[in-house]
Coordinates of C-alpha atoms and ligand atoms in Angstrom, one line a residue:
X1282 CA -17.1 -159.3 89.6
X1283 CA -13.5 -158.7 88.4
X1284 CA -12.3 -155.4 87.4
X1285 CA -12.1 -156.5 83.4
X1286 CA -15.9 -157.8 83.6
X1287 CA -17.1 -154.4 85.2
X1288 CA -15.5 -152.5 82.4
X1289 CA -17.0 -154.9 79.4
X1290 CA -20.3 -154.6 80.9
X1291 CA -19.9 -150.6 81.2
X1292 CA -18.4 -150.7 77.6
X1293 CA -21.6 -153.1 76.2
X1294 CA -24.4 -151.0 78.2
X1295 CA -23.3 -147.4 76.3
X1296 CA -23.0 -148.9 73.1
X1297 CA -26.6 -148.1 71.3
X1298 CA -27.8 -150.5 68.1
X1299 CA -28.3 -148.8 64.8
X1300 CA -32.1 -148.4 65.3
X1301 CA -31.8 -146.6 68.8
X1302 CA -28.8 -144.0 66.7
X1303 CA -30.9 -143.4 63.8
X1304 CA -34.4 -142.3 66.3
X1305 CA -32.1 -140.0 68.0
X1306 CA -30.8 -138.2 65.1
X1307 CA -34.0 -138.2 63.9
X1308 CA -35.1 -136.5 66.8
X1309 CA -32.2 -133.9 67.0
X1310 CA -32.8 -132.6 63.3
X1311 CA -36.4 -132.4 64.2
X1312 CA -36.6 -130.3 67.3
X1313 CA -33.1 -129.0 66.4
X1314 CA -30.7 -129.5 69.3
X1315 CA -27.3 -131.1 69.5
X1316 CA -26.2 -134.4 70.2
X1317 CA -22.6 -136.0 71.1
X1318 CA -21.0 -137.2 68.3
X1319 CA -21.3 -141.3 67.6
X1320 CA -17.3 -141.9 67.0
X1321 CA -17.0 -140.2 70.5
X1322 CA -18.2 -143.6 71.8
X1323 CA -18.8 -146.4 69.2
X1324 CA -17.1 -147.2 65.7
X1325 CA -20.4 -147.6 63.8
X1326 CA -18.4 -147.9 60.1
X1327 CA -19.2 -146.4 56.8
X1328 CA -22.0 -148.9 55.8
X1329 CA -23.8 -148.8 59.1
X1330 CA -23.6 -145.2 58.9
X1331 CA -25.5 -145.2 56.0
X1332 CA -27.9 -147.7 57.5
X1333 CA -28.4 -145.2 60.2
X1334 CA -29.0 -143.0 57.5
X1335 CA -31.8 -144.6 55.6
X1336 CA -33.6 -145.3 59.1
X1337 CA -33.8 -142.0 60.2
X1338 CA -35.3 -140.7 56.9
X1339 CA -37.4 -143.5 57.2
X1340 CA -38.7 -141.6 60.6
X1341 CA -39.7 -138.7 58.3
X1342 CA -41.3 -140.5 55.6
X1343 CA -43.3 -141.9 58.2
X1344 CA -44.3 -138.7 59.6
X1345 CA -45.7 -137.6 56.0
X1346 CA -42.6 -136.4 54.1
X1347 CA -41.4 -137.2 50.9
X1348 CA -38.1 -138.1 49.5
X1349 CA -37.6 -135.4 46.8
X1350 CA -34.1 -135.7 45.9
X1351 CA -30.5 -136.6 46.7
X1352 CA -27.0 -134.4 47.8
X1353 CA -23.5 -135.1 47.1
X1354 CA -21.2 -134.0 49.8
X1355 CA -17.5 -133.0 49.9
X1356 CA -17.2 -132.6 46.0
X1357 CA -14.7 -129.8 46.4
X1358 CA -11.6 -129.3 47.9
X1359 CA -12.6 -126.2 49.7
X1360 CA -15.2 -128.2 52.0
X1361 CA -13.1 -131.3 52.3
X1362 CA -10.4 -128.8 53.8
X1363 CA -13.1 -126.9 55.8
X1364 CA -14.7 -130.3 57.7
X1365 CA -11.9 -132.4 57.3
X1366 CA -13.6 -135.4 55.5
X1367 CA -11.6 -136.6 52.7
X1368 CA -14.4 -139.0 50.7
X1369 CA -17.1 -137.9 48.8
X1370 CA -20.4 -138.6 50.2
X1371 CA -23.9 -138.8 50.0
X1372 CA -27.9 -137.9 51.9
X1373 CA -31.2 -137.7 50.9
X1374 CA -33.5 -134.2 50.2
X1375 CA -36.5 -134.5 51.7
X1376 CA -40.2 -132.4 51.1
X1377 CA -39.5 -130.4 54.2
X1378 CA -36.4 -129.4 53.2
X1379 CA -37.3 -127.6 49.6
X1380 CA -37.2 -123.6 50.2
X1381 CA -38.6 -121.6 47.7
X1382 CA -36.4 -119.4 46.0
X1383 CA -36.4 -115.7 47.0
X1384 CA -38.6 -117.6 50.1
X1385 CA -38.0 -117.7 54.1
X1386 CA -37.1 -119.9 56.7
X1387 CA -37.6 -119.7 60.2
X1388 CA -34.3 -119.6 61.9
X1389 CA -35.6 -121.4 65.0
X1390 CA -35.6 -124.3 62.8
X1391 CA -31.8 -124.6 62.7
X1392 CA -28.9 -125.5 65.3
X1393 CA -25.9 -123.9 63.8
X1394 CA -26.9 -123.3 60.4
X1395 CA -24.6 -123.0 57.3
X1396 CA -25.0 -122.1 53.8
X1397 CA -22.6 -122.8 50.7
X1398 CA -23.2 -122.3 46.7
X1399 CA -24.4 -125.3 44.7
X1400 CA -25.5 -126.4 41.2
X1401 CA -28.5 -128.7 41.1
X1402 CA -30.0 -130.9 38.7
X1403 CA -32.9 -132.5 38.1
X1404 CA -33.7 -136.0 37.1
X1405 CA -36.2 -136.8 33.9
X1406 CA -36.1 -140.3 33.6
X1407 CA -35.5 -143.7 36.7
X1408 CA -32.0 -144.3 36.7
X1409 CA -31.1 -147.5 37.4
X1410 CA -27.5 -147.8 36.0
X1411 CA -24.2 -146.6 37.2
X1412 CA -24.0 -143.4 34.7
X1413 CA -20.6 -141.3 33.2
X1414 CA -20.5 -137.2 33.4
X1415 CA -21.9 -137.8 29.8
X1416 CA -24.5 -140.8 29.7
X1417 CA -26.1 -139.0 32.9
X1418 CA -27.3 -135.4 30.6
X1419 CA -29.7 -138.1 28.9
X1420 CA -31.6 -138.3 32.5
X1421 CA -31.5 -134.7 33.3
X1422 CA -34.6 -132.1 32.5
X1423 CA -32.6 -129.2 33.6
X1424 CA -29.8 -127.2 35.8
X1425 CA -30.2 -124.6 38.0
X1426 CA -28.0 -122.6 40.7
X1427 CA -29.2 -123.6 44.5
X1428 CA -28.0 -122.6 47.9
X1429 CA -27.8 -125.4 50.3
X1430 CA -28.8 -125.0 54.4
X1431 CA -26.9 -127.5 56.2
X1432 CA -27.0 -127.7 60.1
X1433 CA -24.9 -130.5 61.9
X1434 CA -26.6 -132.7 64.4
X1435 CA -23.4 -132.6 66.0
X1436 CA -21.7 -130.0 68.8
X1437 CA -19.2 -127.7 67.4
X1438 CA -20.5 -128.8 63.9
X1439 CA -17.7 -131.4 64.1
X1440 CA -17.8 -135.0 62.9
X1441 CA -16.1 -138.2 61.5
X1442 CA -17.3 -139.0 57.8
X1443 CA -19.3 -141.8 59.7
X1444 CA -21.0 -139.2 61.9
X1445 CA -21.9 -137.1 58.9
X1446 CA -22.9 -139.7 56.6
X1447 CA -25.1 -141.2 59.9
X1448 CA -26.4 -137.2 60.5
X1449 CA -27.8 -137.2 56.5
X1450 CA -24.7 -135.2 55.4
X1451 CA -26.2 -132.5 57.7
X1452 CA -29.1 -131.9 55.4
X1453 CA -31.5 -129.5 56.9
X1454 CA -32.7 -127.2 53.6
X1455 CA -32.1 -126.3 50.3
X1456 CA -33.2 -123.2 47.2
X1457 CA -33.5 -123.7 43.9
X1458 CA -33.0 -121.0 41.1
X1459 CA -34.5 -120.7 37.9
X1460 CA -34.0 -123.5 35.8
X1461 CA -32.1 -123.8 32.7
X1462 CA -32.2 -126.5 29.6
X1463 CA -29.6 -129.7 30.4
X1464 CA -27.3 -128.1 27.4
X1465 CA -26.4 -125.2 29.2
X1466 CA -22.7 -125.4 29.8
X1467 CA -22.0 -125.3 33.8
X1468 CA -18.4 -125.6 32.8
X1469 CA -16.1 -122.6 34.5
X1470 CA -18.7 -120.6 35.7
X1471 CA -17.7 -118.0 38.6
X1472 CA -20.0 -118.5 42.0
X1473 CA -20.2 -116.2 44.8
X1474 CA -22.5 -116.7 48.4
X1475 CA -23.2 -113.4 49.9
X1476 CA -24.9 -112.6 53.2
X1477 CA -26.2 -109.4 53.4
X1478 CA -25.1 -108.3 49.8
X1479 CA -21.6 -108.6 50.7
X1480 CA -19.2 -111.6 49.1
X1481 CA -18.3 -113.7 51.7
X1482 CA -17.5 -117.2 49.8
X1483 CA -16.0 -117.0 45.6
X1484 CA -15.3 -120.4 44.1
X1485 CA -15.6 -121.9 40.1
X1486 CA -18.0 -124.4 39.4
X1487 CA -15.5 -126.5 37.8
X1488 CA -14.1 -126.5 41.6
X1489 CA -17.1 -129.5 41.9
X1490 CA -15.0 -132.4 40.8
X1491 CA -13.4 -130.1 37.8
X1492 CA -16.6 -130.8 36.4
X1493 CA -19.9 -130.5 38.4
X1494 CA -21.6 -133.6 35.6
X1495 CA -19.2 -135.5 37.9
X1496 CA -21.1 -135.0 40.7
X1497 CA -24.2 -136.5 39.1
X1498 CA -21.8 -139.3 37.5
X1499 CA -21.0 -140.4 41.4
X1500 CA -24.1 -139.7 42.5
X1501 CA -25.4 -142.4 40.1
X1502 CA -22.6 -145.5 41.6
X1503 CA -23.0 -144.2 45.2
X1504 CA -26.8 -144.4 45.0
X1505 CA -26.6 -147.9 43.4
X1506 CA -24.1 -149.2 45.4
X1507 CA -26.6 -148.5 48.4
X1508 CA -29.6 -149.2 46.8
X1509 CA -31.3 -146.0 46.8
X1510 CA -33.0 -145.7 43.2
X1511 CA -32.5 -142.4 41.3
X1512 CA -36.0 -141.8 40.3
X1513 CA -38.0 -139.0 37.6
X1514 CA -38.5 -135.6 39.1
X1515 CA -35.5 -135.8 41.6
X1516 CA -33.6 -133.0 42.7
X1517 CA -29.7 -133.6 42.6
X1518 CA -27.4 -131.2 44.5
X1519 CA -23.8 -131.4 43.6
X1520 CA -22.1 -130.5 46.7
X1521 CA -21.2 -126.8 47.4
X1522 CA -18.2 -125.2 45.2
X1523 CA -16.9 -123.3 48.4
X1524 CA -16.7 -123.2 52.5
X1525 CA -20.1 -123.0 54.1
X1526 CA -20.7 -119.7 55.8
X1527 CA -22.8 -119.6 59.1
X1528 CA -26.1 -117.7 58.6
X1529 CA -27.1 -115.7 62.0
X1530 CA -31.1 -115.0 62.3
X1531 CA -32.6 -111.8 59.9
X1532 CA -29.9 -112.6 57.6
X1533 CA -30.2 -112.2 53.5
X1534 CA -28.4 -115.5 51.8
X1535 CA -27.8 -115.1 48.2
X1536 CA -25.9 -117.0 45.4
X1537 CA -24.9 -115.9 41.9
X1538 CA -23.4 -118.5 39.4
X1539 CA -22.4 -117.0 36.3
X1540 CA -24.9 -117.5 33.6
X1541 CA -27.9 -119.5 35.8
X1542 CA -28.4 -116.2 38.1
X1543 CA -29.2 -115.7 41.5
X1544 CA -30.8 -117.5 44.1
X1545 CA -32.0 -116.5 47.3
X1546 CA -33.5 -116.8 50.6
X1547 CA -34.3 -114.8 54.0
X1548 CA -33.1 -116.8 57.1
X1549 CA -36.1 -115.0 59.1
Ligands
LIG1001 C1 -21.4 -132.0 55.4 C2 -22.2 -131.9 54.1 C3 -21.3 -131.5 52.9 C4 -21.2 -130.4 50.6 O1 -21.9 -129.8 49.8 O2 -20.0 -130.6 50.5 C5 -22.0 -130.9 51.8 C6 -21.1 -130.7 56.1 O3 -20.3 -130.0 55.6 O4 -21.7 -130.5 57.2 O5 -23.2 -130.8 51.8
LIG1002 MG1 -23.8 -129.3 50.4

């Protein structure tokens, strides 16, 4: 064998098929330990990552979850600056995910996990179109401010966009405050995340796309541009308004957005 053969074959016998990535994520966010990041070794590309995506929800679904709803990622400036991902994207909320609000978690669930301030909506009606920041309040039964748990597959909690995208936008959990009627305004409404009491995260809710409707808007073209319907009784998270803040075990995570309240959970 020549030298250039030896190397395609090493090359060819690392390099994993969609199907064999999207079991092991599946099994990292599962049992909760770290794997290498994808890019390290293969370009997979933005639509395979979300290939990868869809399979390894299909992993839970067939171990007896639900899909409940869907996230936006990297909606505002302060996360894109934090994880370095320029593009919006998007992952799927499943039933194990939902916390309850003022609820607990078990912290042995988690990796690294992170918290960050969102706003969520949720869905009245199928969507089946590509929706504006104002055609989309016709779908939409109310709002509500959430926290979101993310935990990266990944070591160091670092990735490429297609690692993210291929990790479900490192979706791991996500509360739910009260709800409020669609016509409350969410326009310029302060947000803080506090751990323990104390502020450690302050952003503006117009810091979501200037406009967190927007959120729901792109939510609607990125979901039908992959082919994932937007169905009646989903959850929509709009992507946090700040940094995400590492949550240590026995911690207190809280969130106030101006006018919708607080929400909060105990990382146990
Ligand atoms: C990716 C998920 C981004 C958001 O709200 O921007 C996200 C990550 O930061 O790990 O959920
Ligand atoms: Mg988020």
């Amino acid at each position: 064998m020549k030298f250039e053969d030896i190397n395609k074959y090493t090359f060819f016998a690392v390099m994993k098929n969609l199907e064999e990535i999207a079991k092991e994520i599946h099994l990292a966010a599962a049992n909760a330990y770290e794997i290498e990041q994808i890019s390290l070794s293969q370009d997979i590309g933005i639509d395979n990552a979300y290939d990868i995506q869809a399979q390894s929800i299909a992993h839970r679904i067939a171990d007896g979850e639900t899909l409940i709803g869907l996230k936006m990622g990297f909606t505002s400036v302060a996360k894109m600056q934090q994880m370095g991902v320029h593009d919006m994207i998007w992952g799927r909320l499943t039933s194990s995910m939902l916390i309850h609000n003022q609820g607990n978690t078990p912290f042995s669930k988690y990796i690294h996990p992170r918290v960050e301030p969102e706003i969520c909506f949720q869905i009245s009606k199928d969507i089946d179109d590509v929706l504006d920041e104002n055609q989309v309040k016709e779908y939409v039964s109310g709002v509500a401010g959430a926290i979101e748990i993310i935990d990266s597959r990944y070591k160091n909690f670092k990735f490429s966009i297609e690692d993210v995208v291929a990790d479900n936008c490192s979706s791991i959990g996500f509360v739910v405050g009260e709800w409020f009627p669609t016509h409350t305004s969410v326009d310029n409404l302060k947000i803080e995340l506090l751990l323990d009491g104390v502020v450690c995260e302050t952003g503006n809710s117009n810091d979501i796309l200037g406009d967190p409707w927007k959120a729901l808007a792109a939510c609607t073209r990125l979901a039908k541009q992959y082919n994932q319907p937007i169905k009646a009784g989903m959850y929509i998270m709009a992507g946090a308004a700040t940094s995400a803040a590492f949550v240590k075990e026995g911690q207190h995570v809280s969130a106030t957005i101006e006018t919708l309240g607080s929400v909060s959970f105990d990382m146990q």
